[in-house]
PDB file of C-alpha atoms in Angstrom:
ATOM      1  CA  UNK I   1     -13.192 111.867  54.447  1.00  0.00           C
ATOM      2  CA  UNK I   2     -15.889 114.589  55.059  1.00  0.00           C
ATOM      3  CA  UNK I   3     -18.009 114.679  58.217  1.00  0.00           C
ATOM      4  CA  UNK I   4     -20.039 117.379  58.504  1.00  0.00           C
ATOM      5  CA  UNK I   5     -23.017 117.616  60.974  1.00  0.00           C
ATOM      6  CA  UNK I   6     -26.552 119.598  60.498  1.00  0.00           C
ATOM      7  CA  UNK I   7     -29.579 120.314  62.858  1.00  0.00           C
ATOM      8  CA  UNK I   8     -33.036 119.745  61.741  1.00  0.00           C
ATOM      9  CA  UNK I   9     -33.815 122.984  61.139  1.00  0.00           C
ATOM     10  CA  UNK I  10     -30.737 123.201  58.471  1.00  0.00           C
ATOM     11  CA  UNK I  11     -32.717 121.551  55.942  1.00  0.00           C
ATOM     12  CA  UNK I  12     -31.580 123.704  52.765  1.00  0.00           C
ATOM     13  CA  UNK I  13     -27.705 123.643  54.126  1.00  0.00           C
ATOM     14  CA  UNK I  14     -28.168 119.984  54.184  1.00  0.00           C
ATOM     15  CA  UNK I  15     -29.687 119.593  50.998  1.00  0.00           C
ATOM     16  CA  UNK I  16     -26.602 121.978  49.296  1.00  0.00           C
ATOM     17  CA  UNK I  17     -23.856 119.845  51.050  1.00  0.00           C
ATOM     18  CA  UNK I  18     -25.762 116.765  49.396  1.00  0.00           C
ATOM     19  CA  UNK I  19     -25.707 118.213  46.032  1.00  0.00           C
ATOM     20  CA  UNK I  20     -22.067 119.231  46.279  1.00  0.00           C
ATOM     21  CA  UNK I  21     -21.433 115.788  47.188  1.00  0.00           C
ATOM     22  CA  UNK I  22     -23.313 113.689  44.289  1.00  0.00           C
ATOM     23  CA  UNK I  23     -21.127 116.081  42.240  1.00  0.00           C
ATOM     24  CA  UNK I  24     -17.881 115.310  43.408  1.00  0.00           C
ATOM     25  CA  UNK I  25     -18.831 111.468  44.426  1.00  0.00           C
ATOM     26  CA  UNK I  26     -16.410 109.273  45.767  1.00  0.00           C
ATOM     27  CA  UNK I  27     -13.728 107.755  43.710  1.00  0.00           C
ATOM     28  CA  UNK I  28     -12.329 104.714  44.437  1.00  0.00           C
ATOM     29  CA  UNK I  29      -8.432 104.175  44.518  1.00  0.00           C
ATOM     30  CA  UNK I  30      -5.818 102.336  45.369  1.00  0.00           C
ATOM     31  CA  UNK I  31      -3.882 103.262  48.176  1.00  0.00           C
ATOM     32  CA  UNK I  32       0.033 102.247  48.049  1.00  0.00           C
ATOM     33  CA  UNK I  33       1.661 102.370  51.268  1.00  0.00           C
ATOM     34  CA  UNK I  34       5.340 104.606  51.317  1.00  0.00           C
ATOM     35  CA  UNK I  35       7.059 105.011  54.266  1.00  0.00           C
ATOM     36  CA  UNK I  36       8.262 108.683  54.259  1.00  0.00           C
ATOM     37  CA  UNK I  37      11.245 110.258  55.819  1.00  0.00           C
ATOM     38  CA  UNK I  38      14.707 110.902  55.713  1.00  0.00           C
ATOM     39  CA  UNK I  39      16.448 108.259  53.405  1.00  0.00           C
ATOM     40  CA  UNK I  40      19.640 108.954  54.615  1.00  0.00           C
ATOM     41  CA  UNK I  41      19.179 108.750  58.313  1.00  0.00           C
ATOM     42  CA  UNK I  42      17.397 105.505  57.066  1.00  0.00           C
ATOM     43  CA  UNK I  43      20.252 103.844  55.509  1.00  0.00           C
ATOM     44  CA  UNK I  44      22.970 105.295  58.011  1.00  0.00           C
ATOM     45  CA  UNK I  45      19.954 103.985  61.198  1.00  0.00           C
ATOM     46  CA  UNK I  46      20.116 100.680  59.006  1.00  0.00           C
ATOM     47  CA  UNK I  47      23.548 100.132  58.953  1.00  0.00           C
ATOM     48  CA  UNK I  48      23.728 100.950  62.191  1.00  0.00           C
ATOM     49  CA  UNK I  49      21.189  98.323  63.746  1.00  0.00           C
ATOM     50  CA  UNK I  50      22.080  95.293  63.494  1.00  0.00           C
ATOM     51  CA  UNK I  51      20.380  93.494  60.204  1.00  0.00           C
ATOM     52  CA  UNK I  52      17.421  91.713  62.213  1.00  0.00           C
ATOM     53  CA  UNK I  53      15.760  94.955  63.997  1.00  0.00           C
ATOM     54  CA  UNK I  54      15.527  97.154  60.851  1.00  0.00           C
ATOM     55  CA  UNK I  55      13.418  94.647  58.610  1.00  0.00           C
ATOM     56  CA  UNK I  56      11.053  94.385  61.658  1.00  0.00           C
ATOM     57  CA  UNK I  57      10.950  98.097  61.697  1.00  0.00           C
ATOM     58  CA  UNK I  58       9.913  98.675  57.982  1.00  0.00           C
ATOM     59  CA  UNK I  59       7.558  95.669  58.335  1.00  0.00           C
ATOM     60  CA  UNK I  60       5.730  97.062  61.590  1.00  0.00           C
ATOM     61  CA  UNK I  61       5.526 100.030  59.776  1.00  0.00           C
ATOM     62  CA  UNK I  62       4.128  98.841  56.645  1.00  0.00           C
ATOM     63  CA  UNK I  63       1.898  97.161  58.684  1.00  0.00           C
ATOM     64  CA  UNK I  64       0.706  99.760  60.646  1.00  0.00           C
ATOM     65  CA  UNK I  65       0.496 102.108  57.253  1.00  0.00           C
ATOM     66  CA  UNK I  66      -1.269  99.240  55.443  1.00  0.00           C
ATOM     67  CA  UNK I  67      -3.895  98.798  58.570  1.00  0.00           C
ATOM     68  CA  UNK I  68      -4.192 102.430  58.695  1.00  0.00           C
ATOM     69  CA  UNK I  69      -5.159 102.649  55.074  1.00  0.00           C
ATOM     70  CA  UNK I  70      -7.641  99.705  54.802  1.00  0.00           C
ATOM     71  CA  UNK I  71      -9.603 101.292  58.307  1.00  0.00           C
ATOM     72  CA  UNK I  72      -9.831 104.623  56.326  1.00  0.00           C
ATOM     73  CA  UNK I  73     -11.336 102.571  53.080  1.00  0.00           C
ATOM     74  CA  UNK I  74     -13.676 100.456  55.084  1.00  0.00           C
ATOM     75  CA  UNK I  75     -15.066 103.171  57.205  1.00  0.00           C
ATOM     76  CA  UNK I  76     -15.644 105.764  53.476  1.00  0.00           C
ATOM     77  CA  UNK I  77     -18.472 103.414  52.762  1.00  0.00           C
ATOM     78  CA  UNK I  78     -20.214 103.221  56.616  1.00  0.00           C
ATOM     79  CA  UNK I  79     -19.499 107.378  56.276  1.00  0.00           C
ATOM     80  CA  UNK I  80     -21.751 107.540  53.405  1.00  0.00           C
ATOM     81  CA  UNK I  81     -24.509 105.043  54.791  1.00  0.00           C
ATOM     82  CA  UNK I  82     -24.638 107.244  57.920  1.00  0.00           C
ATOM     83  CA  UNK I  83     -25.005 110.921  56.024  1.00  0.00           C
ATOM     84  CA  UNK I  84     -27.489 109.088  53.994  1.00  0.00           C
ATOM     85  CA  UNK I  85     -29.446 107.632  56.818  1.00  0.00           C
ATOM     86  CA  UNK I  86     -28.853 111.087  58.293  1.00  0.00           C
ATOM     87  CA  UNK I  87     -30.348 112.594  55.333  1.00  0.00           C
ATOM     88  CA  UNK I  88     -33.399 110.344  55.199  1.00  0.00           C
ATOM     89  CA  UNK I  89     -34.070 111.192  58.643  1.00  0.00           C
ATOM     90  CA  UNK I  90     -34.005 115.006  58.306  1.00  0.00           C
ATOM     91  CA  UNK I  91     -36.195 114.555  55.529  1.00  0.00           C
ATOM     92  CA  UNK I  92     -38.848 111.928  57.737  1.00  0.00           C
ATOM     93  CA  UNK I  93     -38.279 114.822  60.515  1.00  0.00           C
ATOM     94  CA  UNK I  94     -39.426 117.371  58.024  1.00  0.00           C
ATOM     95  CA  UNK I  95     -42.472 115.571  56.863  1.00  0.00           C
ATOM     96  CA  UNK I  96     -43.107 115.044  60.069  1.00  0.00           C
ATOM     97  CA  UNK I  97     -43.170 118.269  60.728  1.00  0.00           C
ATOM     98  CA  UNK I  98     -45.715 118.915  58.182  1.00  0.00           C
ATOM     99  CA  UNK I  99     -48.120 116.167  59.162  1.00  0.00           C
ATOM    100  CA  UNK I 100     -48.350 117.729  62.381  1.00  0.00           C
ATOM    101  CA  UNK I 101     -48.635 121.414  60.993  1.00  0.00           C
ATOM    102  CA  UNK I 102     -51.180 119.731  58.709  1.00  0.00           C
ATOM    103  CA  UNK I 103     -52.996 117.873  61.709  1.00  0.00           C
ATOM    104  CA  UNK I 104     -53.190 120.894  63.871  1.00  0.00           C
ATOM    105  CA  UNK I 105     -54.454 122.881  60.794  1.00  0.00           C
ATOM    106  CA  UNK I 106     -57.427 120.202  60.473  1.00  0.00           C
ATOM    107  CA  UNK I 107     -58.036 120.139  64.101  1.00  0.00           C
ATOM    108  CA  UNK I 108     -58.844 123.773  63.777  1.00  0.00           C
ATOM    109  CA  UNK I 109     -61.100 123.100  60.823  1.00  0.00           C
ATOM    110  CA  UNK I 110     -63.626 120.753  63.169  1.00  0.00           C
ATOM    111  CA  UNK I 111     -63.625 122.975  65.675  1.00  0.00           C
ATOM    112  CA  UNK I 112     -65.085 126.080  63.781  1.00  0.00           C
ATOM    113  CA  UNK I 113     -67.213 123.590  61.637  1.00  0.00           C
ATOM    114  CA  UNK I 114     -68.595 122.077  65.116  1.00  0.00           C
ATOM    115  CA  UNK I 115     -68.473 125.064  66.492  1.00  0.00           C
ATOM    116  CA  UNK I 116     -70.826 126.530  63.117  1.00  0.00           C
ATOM    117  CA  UNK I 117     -73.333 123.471  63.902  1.00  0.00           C
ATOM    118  CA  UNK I 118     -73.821 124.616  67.440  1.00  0.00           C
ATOM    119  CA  UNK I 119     -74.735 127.566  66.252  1.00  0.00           C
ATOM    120  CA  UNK I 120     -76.796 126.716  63.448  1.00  0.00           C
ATOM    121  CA  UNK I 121     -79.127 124.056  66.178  1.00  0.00           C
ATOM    122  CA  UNK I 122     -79.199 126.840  68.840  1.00  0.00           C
ATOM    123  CA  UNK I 123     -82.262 128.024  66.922  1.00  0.00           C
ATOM    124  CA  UNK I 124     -83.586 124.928  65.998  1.00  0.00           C
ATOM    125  CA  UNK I 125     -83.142 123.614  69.750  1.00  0.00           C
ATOM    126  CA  UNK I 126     -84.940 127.219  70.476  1.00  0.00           C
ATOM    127  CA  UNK I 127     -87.701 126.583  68.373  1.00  0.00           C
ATOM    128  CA  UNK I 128     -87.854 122.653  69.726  1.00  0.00           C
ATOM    129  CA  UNK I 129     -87.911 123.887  73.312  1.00  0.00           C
ATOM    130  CA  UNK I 130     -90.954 126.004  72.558  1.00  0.00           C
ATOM    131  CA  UNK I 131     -93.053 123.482  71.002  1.00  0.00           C
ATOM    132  CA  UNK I 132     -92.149 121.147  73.949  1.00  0.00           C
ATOM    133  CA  UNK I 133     -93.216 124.335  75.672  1.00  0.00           C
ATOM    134  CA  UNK I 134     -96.944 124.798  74.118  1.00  0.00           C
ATOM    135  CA  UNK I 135     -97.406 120.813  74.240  1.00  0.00           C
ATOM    136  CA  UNK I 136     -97.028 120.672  77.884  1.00  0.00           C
ATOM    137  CA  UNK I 137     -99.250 123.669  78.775  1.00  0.00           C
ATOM    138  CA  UNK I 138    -101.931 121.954  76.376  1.00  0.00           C
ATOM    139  CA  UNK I 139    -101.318 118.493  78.347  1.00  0.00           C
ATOM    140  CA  UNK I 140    -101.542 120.951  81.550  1.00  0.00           C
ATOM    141  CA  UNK I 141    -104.429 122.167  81.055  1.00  0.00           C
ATOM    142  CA  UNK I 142    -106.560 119.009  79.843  1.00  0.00           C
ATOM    143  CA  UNK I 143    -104.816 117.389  83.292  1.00  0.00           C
ATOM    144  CA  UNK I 144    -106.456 120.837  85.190  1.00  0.00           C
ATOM    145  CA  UNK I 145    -109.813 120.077  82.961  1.00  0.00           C
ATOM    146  CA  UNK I 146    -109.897 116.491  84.105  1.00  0.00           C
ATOM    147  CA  UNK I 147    -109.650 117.297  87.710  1.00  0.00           C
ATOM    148  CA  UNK I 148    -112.043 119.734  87.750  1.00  0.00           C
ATOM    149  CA  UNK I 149    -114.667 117.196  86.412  1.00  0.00           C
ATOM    150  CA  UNK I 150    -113.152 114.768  88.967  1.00  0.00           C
ATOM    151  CA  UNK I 151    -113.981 117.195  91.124  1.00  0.00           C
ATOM    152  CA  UNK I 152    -117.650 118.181  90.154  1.00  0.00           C
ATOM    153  CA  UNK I 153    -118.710 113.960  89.915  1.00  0.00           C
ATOM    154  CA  UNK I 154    -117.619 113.253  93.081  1.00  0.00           C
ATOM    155  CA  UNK I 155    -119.740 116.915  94.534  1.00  0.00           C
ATOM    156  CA  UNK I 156    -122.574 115.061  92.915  1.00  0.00           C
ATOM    157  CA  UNK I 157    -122.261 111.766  94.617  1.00  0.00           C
ATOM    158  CA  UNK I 158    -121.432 113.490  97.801  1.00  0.00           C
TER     159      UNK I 158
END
């Protein structure tokens, strides 16, 4: 069983450990169970115990051999699920990455194209605020010509 553990900015290790792993992908086998150790100090400890403790002793550890090898060939398969979810996440962490890179890029875009309007209607606000300019001196000075004939009518009726 291989556990091996990358950051997010280990993208290319990752991605090499991946390949080697497709490779070499898992085979499955059988596992037989063997209790190992000294066969003679088995038989001699056998024949020593009395008949009733020493098949309890090979069972127990058959069993715990047996339990030890069907926990390491139900957690091979969760080991894979989890580099692969680990892999899938590097990879949404990466893209990720990029969408913000690319969001931050097209941020920049508007503000130099908004900023290039501004400056583009600067003039035409400058040429706007000048007509508005020349209309209301016009208006100003009909207003002034109206008063002043105001004015002179009510000289006359005075």
């Amino acid at each position: 069983v291989l556990i091996s553990r990358y950051a997010t900015d280990q993208k290319e290790a990752l991605r090499a450990a991946l390949r080697q792993r497709t490779k070499n992908a898992p085979v499955h086998k059988e596992v037989k169970v063997q209790l190992l150790g000294n066969t003679s100090t088995e038989k001699e400890e056998s024949i020593a115990h009395d008949s009733r403790s020493a098949p309890r002793e090979t069972d127990s550890a058959t069993t715990i051999a047996a339990a030890t090898a069907a926990a390491i060939a139900t957690t091979a398969p969760l080991l894979k699920v989890q580099n692969d979810l680990e892999a899938k996440v590097n990879s949404v962490s990466a893209l990720l990455h990029k969408l913000q890179e690319t969001d931050r890029q097209l941020q920049l875009v508007a503000e130099q194209q908004t900023n290039m309007k501004t400056q583009q209607e600067k003039p035409h606000c400058h040429e706007r605020v000048s007509e508005l300019e020349k209309q209301i001196n016009a208006f100003m000075v009909q207003r002034i010509q109206h008063l002043e004939k105001l004015e002179e009518q009510q000289m006359n009726i005075q």
